[in-house]
Amino acid sequence: MASITIDISESQLQKLQDLARLHGISLEALLCASIEDWLSSPKSDFTQAANYVLKKNAELYRRLA
């Protein structure tokens, strides 16, 4: 298993700790579950919207190229 270190603000840390406490799990378990959910979730709304616009305007982009 690998480890990483990130810098977050005190307020972000407090919010994460509060969220973990609310769910009755450790901060580490909360972060691992969040990362797993993020990695296994479908494309984000932004990515879906960007793909829609690119597909919708593909002909226009082809003509402008």
CSV table of C-alpha atoms in Angstrom, one decimal:
chain,number,residue,atom,x,y,z
A,1,MET,CA,0.0,0.0,0.0
A,2,ALA,CA,1.3,3.5,-0.9
A,3,SER,CA,1.1,6.6,1.2
A,4,ILE,CA,0.7,10.3,0.1
A,5,THR,CA,0.9,13.5,2.0
A,6,ILE,CA,-1.1,16.6,1.1
A,7,ASP,CA,-1.4,20.0,2.6
A,8,ILE,CA,-4.9,21.2,3.5
A,9,SER,CA,-6.1,24.1,5.5
A,10,GLU,CA,-7.1,23.8,9.2
A,11,SER,CA,-10.7,24.4,8.3
A,12,GLN,CA,-10.7,21.7,5.7
A,13,LEU,CA,-9.2,19.3,8.2
A,14,GLN,CA,-11.8,20.2,10.8
A,15,LYS,CA,-14.6,19.6,8.3
A,16,LEU,CA,-13.2,16.2,7.3
A,17,GLN,CA,-12.8,15.2,11.0
A,18,ASP,CA,-16.4,16.3,11.7
A,19,LEU,CA,-17.7,14.3,8.8
A,20,ALA,CA,-15.8,11.2,9.8
A,21,ARG,CA,-17.1,11.6,13.4
A,22,LEU,CA,-20.6,12.0,12.1
A,23,HIS,CA,-20.4,8.7,10.3
A,24,GLY,CA,-18.6,7.0,13.2
A,25,ILE,CA,-15.5,6.2,11.2
A,26,SER,CA,-11.8,7.2,11.2
A,27,LEU,CA,-10.6,10.1,9.1
A,28,GLU,CA,-8.5,7.6,7.1
A,29,ALA,CA,-11.5,5.4,6.4
A,30,LEU,CA,-13.5,8.4,5.3
A,31,LEU,CA,-10.7,9.5,2.9
A,32,CYS,CA,-10.2,6.0,1.5
A,33,ALA,CA,-13.9,5.5,0.9
A,34,SER,CA,-14.1,8.9,-0.7
A,35,ILE,CA,-11.2,8.2,-3.0
A,36,GLU,CA,-12.6,4.8,-4.0
A,37,ASP,CA,-16.0,6.4,-4.7
A,38,TRP,CA,-14.4,9.1,-6.8
A,39,LEU,CA,-12.3,6.6,-8.8
A,40,SER,CA,-15.2,4.2,-9.4
A,41,SER,CA,-17.9,6.8,-10.1
A,42,PRO,CA,-19.2,7.7,-13.6
A,43,LYS,CA,-17.7,10.7,-15.3
A,44,SER,CA,-18.2,14.0,-13.6
A,45,ASP,CA,-20.9,16.4,-14.7
A,46,PHE,CA,-18.3,18.7,-16.2
A,47,THR,CA,-16.7,15.9,-18.2
A,48,GLN,CA,-20.2,14.8,-19.4
A,49,ALA,CA,-21.1,18.3,-20.4
A,50,ALA,CA,-17.8,18.9,-22.2
A,51,ASN,CA,-18.1,15.6,-24.1
A,52,TYR,CA,-21.7,16.6,-25.1
A,53,VAL,CA,-20.6,20.0,-26.4
A,54,LEU,CA,-17.7,18.5,-28.3
A,55,LYS,CA,-19.8,15.8,-29.9
A,56,LYS,CA,-22.6,18.3,-30.7
A,57,ASN,CA,-20.3,20.7,-32.3
A,58,ALA,CA,-17.9,18.2,-34.0
A,59,GLU,CA,-18.9,19.2,-37.5
A,60,LEU,CA,-18.4,22.9,-36.7
A,61,TYR,CA,-14.9,22.2,-35.2
A,62,ARG,CA,-14.0,20.1,-38.2
A,63,ARG,CA,-14.9,22.9,-40.6
A,64,LEU,CA,-13.0,25.5,-38.6
A,65,ALA,CA,-9.9,23.3,-38.4
